[in-house]
């Protein structure tokens, strides 16, 4: 008969909390979501060349944010997100945006912005755990809603373009 130890799932050493975490850790999932968003942004960089430079900056921002979470350094600047998020748009229903467009880029933008919503959910959830709160704090959070807004603004703009 196998011992309990042999049948347990492995853990990983979490650099943030300096603890052993299970592979179903919310922290692990946060970084997984960050990588999915980076892949979304890479596709957008290729398909929406007009805004390609902004997508590269967004990927770098996510990379620097992840690094700051792990090694607990100051968060990266999100000023470029403030600059590109300035818009007079109001929140629009994603389905209306998608119905209005003929562009796959708009669908990719909507998908990426919704993934960022999920990343925000996980960030806040992790930040409520005392062992992760030092890293997942409000200062590092500030750029994430702006990242979502920038993508939403771009999707609305492109969906209205003829």
Coordinates of N, CA and C in Angstrom, one line a residue:
X1 N 0.8 -1.2 0.0 CA 0.0 0.0 0.0 C 0.9 1.2 0.0
X2 N 0.5 2.2 -0.8 CA 1.3 3.5 -0.9 C 1.1 4.3 0.4
X3 N 2.1 5.0 0.8 CA 1.9 5.9 1.9 C 1.3 7.2 1.4
X4 N 0.7 8.0 2.3 CA 0.1 9.2 2.0 C 1.1 10.1 1.2
X5 N 2.3 10.2 1.7 CA 3.3 11.0 1.1 C 3.5 10.7 -0.4
X6 N 3.5 9.5 -0.8 CA 3.7 9.1 -2.2 C 2.6 9.4 -3.1
X7 N 1.4 9.6 -2.5 CA 0.2 9.9 -3.3 C -0.2 11.4 -3.3
X8 N 0.5 12.2 -2.6 CA 0.2 13.6 -2.6 C 0.8 14.3 -3.8
X9 N 0.1 15.3 -4.2 CA 0.6 16.1 -5.4 C 1.8 16.9 -4.9
X10 N 2.7 17.1 -5.9 CA 3.9 17.9 -5.5 C 3.6 19.4 -5.2
X11 N 4.5 20.0 -4.6 CA 4.4 21.5 -4.4 C 5.5 22.2 -5.1
X12 N 5.4 23.5 -5.1 CA 6.5 24.3 -5.6 C 6.9 25.3 -4.5
X13 N 8.2 25.7 -4.6 CA 8.7 26.8 -3.7 C 8.3 28.1 -4.2
X14 N 7.5 28.8 -3.5 CA 7.0 30.2 -3.9 C 8.0 31.2 -3.4
X15 N 8.6 31.9 -4.4 CA 9.6 32.9 -4.1 C 9.0 34.1 -3.4
X16 N 7.7 34.4 -3.6 CA 7.0 35.6 -3.0 C 6.8 35.4 -1.5
X17 N 6.3 34.2 -1.1 CA 6.0 34.0 0.3 C 7.0 33.2 1.0
X18 N 8.0 32.6 0.2 CA 9.0 31.7 0.8 C 8.3 30.5 1.5
X19 N 7.3 30.0 0.8 CA 6.6 28.8 1.4 C 6.4 27.8 0.3
X20 N 6.1 26.6 0.6 CA 5.8 25.6 -0.3 C 4.3 25.7 -0.6
X21 N 4.0 25.8 -1.9 CA 2.6 26.0 -2.3 C 2.1 24.8 -3.2
X22 N 0.9 24.5 -3.1 CA 0.3 23.5 -4.0 C 0.2 24.0 -5.4
X23 N 0.2 23.1 -6.4 CA 0.1 23.5 -7.7 C -1.3 24.1 -8.1
X24 N -2.2 24.1 -7.2 CA -3.5 24.7 -7.5 C -3.5 26.1 -6.8
X25 N -2.3 26.6 -6.5 CA -2.2 27.9 -5.9 C -2.7 29.0 -6.8
X26 N -3.4 30.0 -6.1 CA -3.9 31.1 -6.9 C -2.8 31.9 -7.4
X27 N -1.6 31.9 -6.8 CA -0.5 32.7 -7.3 C 0.0 32.1 -8.6
X28 N 0.1 30.8 -8.6 CA 0.5 30.1 -9.9 C -0.5 30.4 -11.0
X29 N -1.8 30.5 -10.7 CA -2.8 30.8 -11.7 C -2.7 32.2 -12.2
X30 N -2.4 33.1 -11.3 CA -2.2 34.5 -11.7 C -1.1 34.7 -12.7
X31 N 0.0 34.0 -12.5 CA 1.1 34.1 -13.5 C 0.8 33.4 -14.8
X32 N 0.0 32.3 -14.7 CA -0.5 31.6 -15.9 C -1.4 32.6 -16.7
X33 N -2.3 33.3 -16.0 CA -3.1 34.3 -16.7 C -2.3 35.4 -17.3
X34 N -1.3 35.9 -16.6 CA -0.4 36.9 -17.2 C 0.2 36.4 -18.5
X35 N 0.6 35.2 -18.5 CA 1.2 34.6 -19.8 C 0.2 34.5 -20.9
X36 N -1.0 34.2 -20.6 CA -2.1 34.1 -21.6 C -2.3 35.5 -22.2
X37 N -2.3 36.5 -21.3 CA -2.5 37.9 -21.8 C -1.4 38.3 -22.6
X38 N -0.1 38.0 -22.2 CA 1.0 38.3 -23.1 C 0.9 37.7 -24.4
X39 N 0.4 36.5 -24.5 CA 0.2 35.8 -25.8 C -0.9 36.6 -26.6
X40 N -1.9 37.0 -26.0 CA -3.0 37.8 -26.6 C -2.4 39.1 -27.2
X41 N -1.6 39.8 -26.4 CA -0.9 41.0 -26.8 C 0.1 40.8 -28.0
X42 N 0.7 39.7 -28.0 CA 1.7 39.3 -29.1 C 0.9 39.2 -30.4
X43 N -0.2 38.5 -30.3 CA -1.1 38.3 -31.5 C -1.6 39.7 -32.0
X44 N -2.0 40.5 -31.0 CA -2.5 41.9 -31.4 C -1.4 42.7 -32.0
X45 N -0.2 42.6 -31.5 CA 1.0 43.3 -32.0 C 1.2 43.0 -33.5
X46 N 0.9 41.8 -33.9 CA 1.1 41.4 -35.3 C -0.2 41.8 -36.1
X47 N -1.4 41.6 -35.6 CA -2.6 41.9 -36.4 C -3.0 43.3 -36.4
X48 N -2.6 44.1 -35.4 CA -2.9 45.5 -35.3 C -1.6 46.3 -35.3
X49 N -0.9 46.3 -36.4 CA 0.4 46.9 -36.5 C 0.4 48.4 -36.2
X50 N -0.7 49.1 -36.5 CA -0.8 50.5 -36.2 C -0.6 50.8 -34.7
X51 N -1.0 49.9 -33.8 CA -0.8 50.0 -32.4 C 0.2 49.1 -31.8
X52 N 1.0 48.5 -32.7 CA 2.0 47.4 -32.3 C 2.9 47.9 -31.2
X53 N 3.4 49.1 -31.3 CA 4.3 49.6 -30.2 C 3.6 49.6 -28.8
X54 N 2.3 49.9 -28.8 CA 1.6 49.9 -27.5 C 1.5 48.5 -26.9
X55 N 1.3 47.5 -27.8 CA 1.2 46.2 -27.3 C 2.5 45.7 -26.8
X56 N 3.6 46.1 -27.4 CA 4.9 45.7 -26.9 C 5.1 46.4 -25.5
X57 N 4.8 47.6 -25.4 CA 4.9 48.3 -24.0 C 4.0 47.6 -23.0
X58 N 2.8 47.1 -23.4 CA 2.0 46.4 -22.5 C 2.6 45.1 -22.0
X59 N 3.2 44.4 -23.0 CA 3.9 43.1 -22.6 C 5.0 43.4 -21.7
X60 N 5.8 44.4 -21.9 CA 6.9 44.8 -21.1 C 6.4 45.1 -19.7
X61 N 5.3 45.9 -19.7 CA 4.7 46.3 -18.4 C 4.3 45.0 -17.6
X62 N 3.7 44.0 -18.2 CA 3.3 42.8 -17.5 C 4.5 42.1 -17.0
X63 N 5.6 42.0 -17.8 CA 6.8 41.3 -17.4 C 7.4 42.0 -16.2
X64 N 7.5 43.4 -16.3 CA 8.1 44.1 -15.2 C 7.2 44.0 -13.9
X65 N 5.9 44.0 -14.1 CA 5.0 43.8 -12.9 C 5.2 42.5 -12.3
X66 N 5.3 41.4 -13.1 CA 5.6 40.1 -12.5 C 6.9 40.1 -11.7
X67 N 7.9 40.7 -12.3 CA 9.2 40.7 -11.6 C 9.1 41.5 -10.3
X68 N 8.4 42.6 -10.3 CA 8.3 43.4 -9.1 C 7.5 42.6 -8.0
X69 N 6.6 41.8 -8.4 CA 5.8 41.0 -7.5 C 6.7 40.0 -6.8
X70 N 7.6 39.4 -7.6 CA 8.4 38.3 -7.1 C 9.5 38.8 -6.2
X71 N 10.2 39.8 -6.7 CA 11.4 40.3 -5.9 C 11.1 41.5 -5.1
X72 N 9.8 41.9 -5.0 CA 9.3 43.0 -4.2 C 10.1 44.3 -4.4
X73 N 10.1 44.7 -5.6 CA 10.7 46.0 -6.0 C 9.5 47.0 -6.4
X74 N 9.8 48.2 -6.5 CA 8.8 49.2 -6.9 C 8.1 48.8 -8.2
X75 N 6.8 49.0 -8.3 CA 6.1 48.7 -9.5 C 6.6 49.4 -10.7
X76 N 6.4 48.9 -11.9 CA 6.8 49.6 -13.1 C 5.8 50.8 -13.3
X77 N 6.3 51.7 -14.1 CA 5.5 52.9 -14.4 C 4.4 52.5 -15.3
X78 N 3.2 53.0 -15.1 CA 2.1 52.7 -16.0 C 1.6 54.0 -16.6
X79 N 2.5 55.0 -16.7 CA 2.1 56.3 -17.3 C 1.6 56.2 -18.7
X80 N 2.3 55.3 -19.5 CA 1.9 55.2 -20.9 C 0.5 54.6 -21.0
X81 N 0.1 53.8 -20.0 CA -1.3 53.4 -20.0 C -2.3 54.5 -19.7
X82 N -1.9 55.4 -18.8 CA -2.7 56.6 -18.6 C -2.9 57.4 -19.9
X83 N -1.8 57.5 -20.6 CA -1.8 58.3 -21.8 C -2.7 57.7 -22.9
X84 N -2.6 56.4 -23.1 CA -3.4 55.7 -24.2 C -4.8 55.3 -23.7
X85 N -5.1 55.5 -22.5 CA -6.4 55.2 -22.0 C -7.3 56.4 -22.0
X86 N -6.8 57.5 -22.2 CA -7.6 58.7 -22.2 C -8.6 58.6 -23.4
X87 N -9.9 58.7 -23.0 CA -10.9 58.6 -24.0 C -12.2 59.1 -23.4
X88 N -13.1 59.5 -24.3 CA -14.4 60.0 -23.9 C -15.4 58.8 -23.9
X89 N -15.0 57.6 -24.2 CA -16.0 56.5 -24.3 C -16.5 56.2 -23.0
X90 N -17.7 55.6 -23.0 CA -18.3 55.1 -21.8 C -18.3 53.6 -22.0
X91 N -18.4 52.9 -20.9 CA -18.4 51.4 -21.0 C -19.5 51.0 -22.0
X92 N -19.1 50.1 -22.9 CA -20.0 49.6 -23.8 C -20.1 48.1 -23.6
X93 N -21.2 47.5 -23.9 CA -21.4 46.1 -23.8 C -20.5 45.4 -24.8
X94 N -19.7 44.4 -24.4 CA -18.8 43.6 -25.3 C -19.6 43.1 -26.5
X95 N -20.8 42.6 -26.3 CA -21.5 42.0 -27.4 C -21.9 43.0 -28.4
X96 N -22.2 44.2 -28.0 CA -22.5 45.3 -28.9 C -21.3 45.6 -29.8
X97 N -20.2 45.7 -29.1 CA -18.9 46.0 -29.8 C -18.6 44.9 -30.9
X98 N -18.8 43.6 -30.5 CA -18.5 42.5 -31.3 C -19.6 42.4 -32.5
X99 N -20.8 42.8 -32.2 CA -21.8 42.8 -33.3 C -21.6 43.9 -34.3
X100 N -21.0 44.9 -33.9 CA -20.7 46.1 -34.8 C -19.5 45.9 -35.7
X101 N -18.6 45.0 -35.4 CA -17.4 45.0 -36.1 C -17.3 43.9 -37.1
X102 N -16.4 44.0 -38.0 CA -16.1 43.0 -39.0 C -14.6 42.6 -38.8
X103 N -14.0 43.0 -37.8 CA -12.6 42.8 -37.5 C -12.3 41.8 -36.5
X104 N -11.5 40.8 -36.8 CA -11.0 39.9 -35.8 C -10.2 40.5 -34.7
X105 N -9.5 41.6 -35.1 CA -8.7 42.3 -34.1 C -9.6 42.8 -32.9
X106 N -10.8 43.3 -33.2 CA -11.7 43.7 -32.2 C -12.1 42.6 -31.3
X107 N -12.3 41.4 -31.8 CA -12.7 40.2 -31.0 C -11.5 39.9 -30.1
X108 N -10.3 39.9 -30.7 CA -9.1 39.6 -29.9 C -8.9 40.7 -28.7
X109 N -9.2 41.9 -29.0 CA -9.1 43.0 -28.0 C -10.1 42.7 -26.9
X110 N -11.3 42.4 -27.2 CA -12.3 42.1 -26.2 C -11.9 40.9 -25.4
X111 N -11.4 39.9 -26.0 CA -10.9 38.7 -25.3 C -9.8 39.1 -24.3
X112 N -8.8 39.8 -24.8 CA -7.7 40.2 -23.9 C -8.2 41.1 -22.8
X113 N -9.1 42.0 -23.0 CA -9.5 42.9 -21.9 C -10.3 42.1 -20.9
X114 N -11.0 41.1 -21.3 CA -11.7 40.2 -20.4 C -10.8 39.3 -19.6
X115 N -9.7 38.9 -20.2 CA -8.7 38.1 -19.4 C -8.0 39.0 -18.4
X116 N -7.9 40.3 -18.7 CA -7.3 41.2 -17.7 C -8.3 41.4 -16.6
X117 N -9.6 41.4 -16.8 CA -10.6 41.4 -15.7 C -10.4 40.2 -14.8
X118 N -10.1 39.1 -15.4 CA -9.8 37.9 -14.6 C -8.5 38.0 -13.8
X119 N -7.5 38.6 -14.5 CA -6.2 38.8 -13.8 C -6.4 39.7 -12.6
X120 N -7.2 40.8 -12.8 CA -7.5 41.7 -11.7 C -8.2 41.0 -10.5
X121 N -9.2 40.1 -10.8 CA -9.8 39.3 -9.8 C -8.8 38.5 -9.0
X122 N -7.9 37.8 -9.7 CA -6.9 37.0 -9.0 C -6.0 37.8 -8.2
X123 N -5.6 39.0 -8.7 CA -4.7 39.9 -8.0 C -5.3 40.3 -6.7
X124 N -6.5 40.7 -6.7 CA -7.2 41.2 -5.5 C -7.3 40.0 -4.5
X125 N -7.7 38.9 -5.0 CA -7.9 37.7 -4.1 C -6.6 37.3 -3.5
X126 N -5.5 37.4 -4.2 CA -4.2 37.0 -3.7 C -3.7 38.1 -2.7
X127 N -4.0 39.4 -3.0 CA -3.6 40.5 -2.1 C -4.3 40.4 -0.7
X128 N -5.4 39.7 -0.6 CA -6.1 39.6 0.7 C -5.5 38.5 1.6
X129 N -4.6 37.7 1.0 CA -3.9 36.7 1.8 C -2.7 37.3 2.4
X130 N -2.6 37.3 3.8 CA -1.5 38.0 4.4 C -0.1 37.6 4.0
X131 N 0.1 36.3 3.6 CA 1.4 35.9 3.2 C 1.8 36.5 1.8
X132 N 0.9 37.0 1.0 CA 1.2 37.6 -0.3 C 0.9 39.1 -0.3
X133 N 0.3 39.6 0.7 CA -0.2 41.0 0.7 C 1.0 42.0 0.4
X134 N 2.2 41.7 0.9 CA 3.3 42.7 0.7 C 3.5 42.9 -0.8
X135 N 3.5 41.8 -1.6 CA 3.7 41.9 -3.0 C 2.5 42.4 -3.8
X136 N 1.4 41.8 -3.5 CA 0.1 42.1 -4.2 C -0.6 43.2 -3.5
X137 N 0.0 44.4 -3.6 CA -0.5 45.5 -2.9 C -1.2 46.5 -3.9
X138 N -1.9 47.5 -3.3 CA -2.5 48.5 -4.2 C -1.6 49.3 -5.2
X139 N -0.4 49.5 -4.7 CA 0.5 50.3 -5.6 C 0.8 49.5 -6.9
X140 N 1.0 48.2 -6.8 CA 1.3 47.4 -8.0 C 0.1 47.2 -8.8
X141 N -1.1 47.3 -8.2 CA -2.4 47.1 -8.9 C -2.8 48.2 -9.8
X142 N -2.3 49.4 -9.6 CA -2.9 50.6 -10.3 C -2.9 50.5 -11.8
X143 N -1.9 49.9 -12.4 CA -1.8 49.8 -13.8 C -2.8 48.8 -14.5
X144 N -3.2 47.8 -13.7 CA -4.0 46.7 -14.3 C -5.4 47.2 -14.9
X145 N -6.1 48.0 -14.1 CA -7.4 48.5 -14.7 C -7.1 49.4 -15.9
X146 N -6.0 50.2 -15.9 CA -5.7 51.0 -17.1 C -5.4 50.2 -18.3
X147 N -4.7 49.0 -18.1 CA -4.4 48.1 -19.2 C -5.7 47.6 -19.8
X148 N -6.7 47.3 -19.0 CA -8.0 46.8 -19.5 C -8.7 48.0 -20.2
X149 N -8.6 49.1 -19.6 CA -9.3 50.3 -20.3 C -8.7 50.6 -21.6
X150 N -7.3 50.5 -21.7 CA -6.7 50.8 -23.0 C -7.1 49.8 -24.1
X151 N -7.3 48.6 -23.7 CA -7.7 47.6 -24.7 C -9.2 47.8 -25.1
X152 N -10.0 48.1 -24.1 CA -11.4 48.4 -24.3 C -11.6 49.6 -25.2
X153 N -10.8 50.6 -24.9 CA -10.9 51.9 -25.7 C -10.5 51.6 -27.2
X154 N -9.5 50.8 -27.4 CA -9.0 50.4 -28.7 C -10.1 49.6 -29.4
X155 N -10.7 48.6 -28.7 CA -11.8 47.8 -29.3 C -12.9 48.7 -29.8
X156 N -13.3 49.6 -29.0 CA -14.4 50.5 -29.3 C -14.1 51.4 -30.6
X157 N -12.9 51.9 -30.5 CA -12.4 52.7 -31.7 C -12.4 51.9 -33.0
X158 N -11.8 50.8 -32.9 CA -11.7 49.9 -34.1 C -13.1 49.4 -34.6
X159 N -14.0 49.2 -33.6 CA -15.3 48.7 -34.0 C -16.2 49.8 -34.7
X160 N -15.9 51.0 -34.4 CA -16.6 52.1 -35.0 C -16.0 52.6 -36.3
X161 N -14.8 52.1 -36.6 CA -14.1 52.5 -37.8 C -14.7 51.8 -39.1
X162 N -14.9 52.5 -40.1 CA -15.5 52.0 -41.3 C -14.4 51.7 -42.3

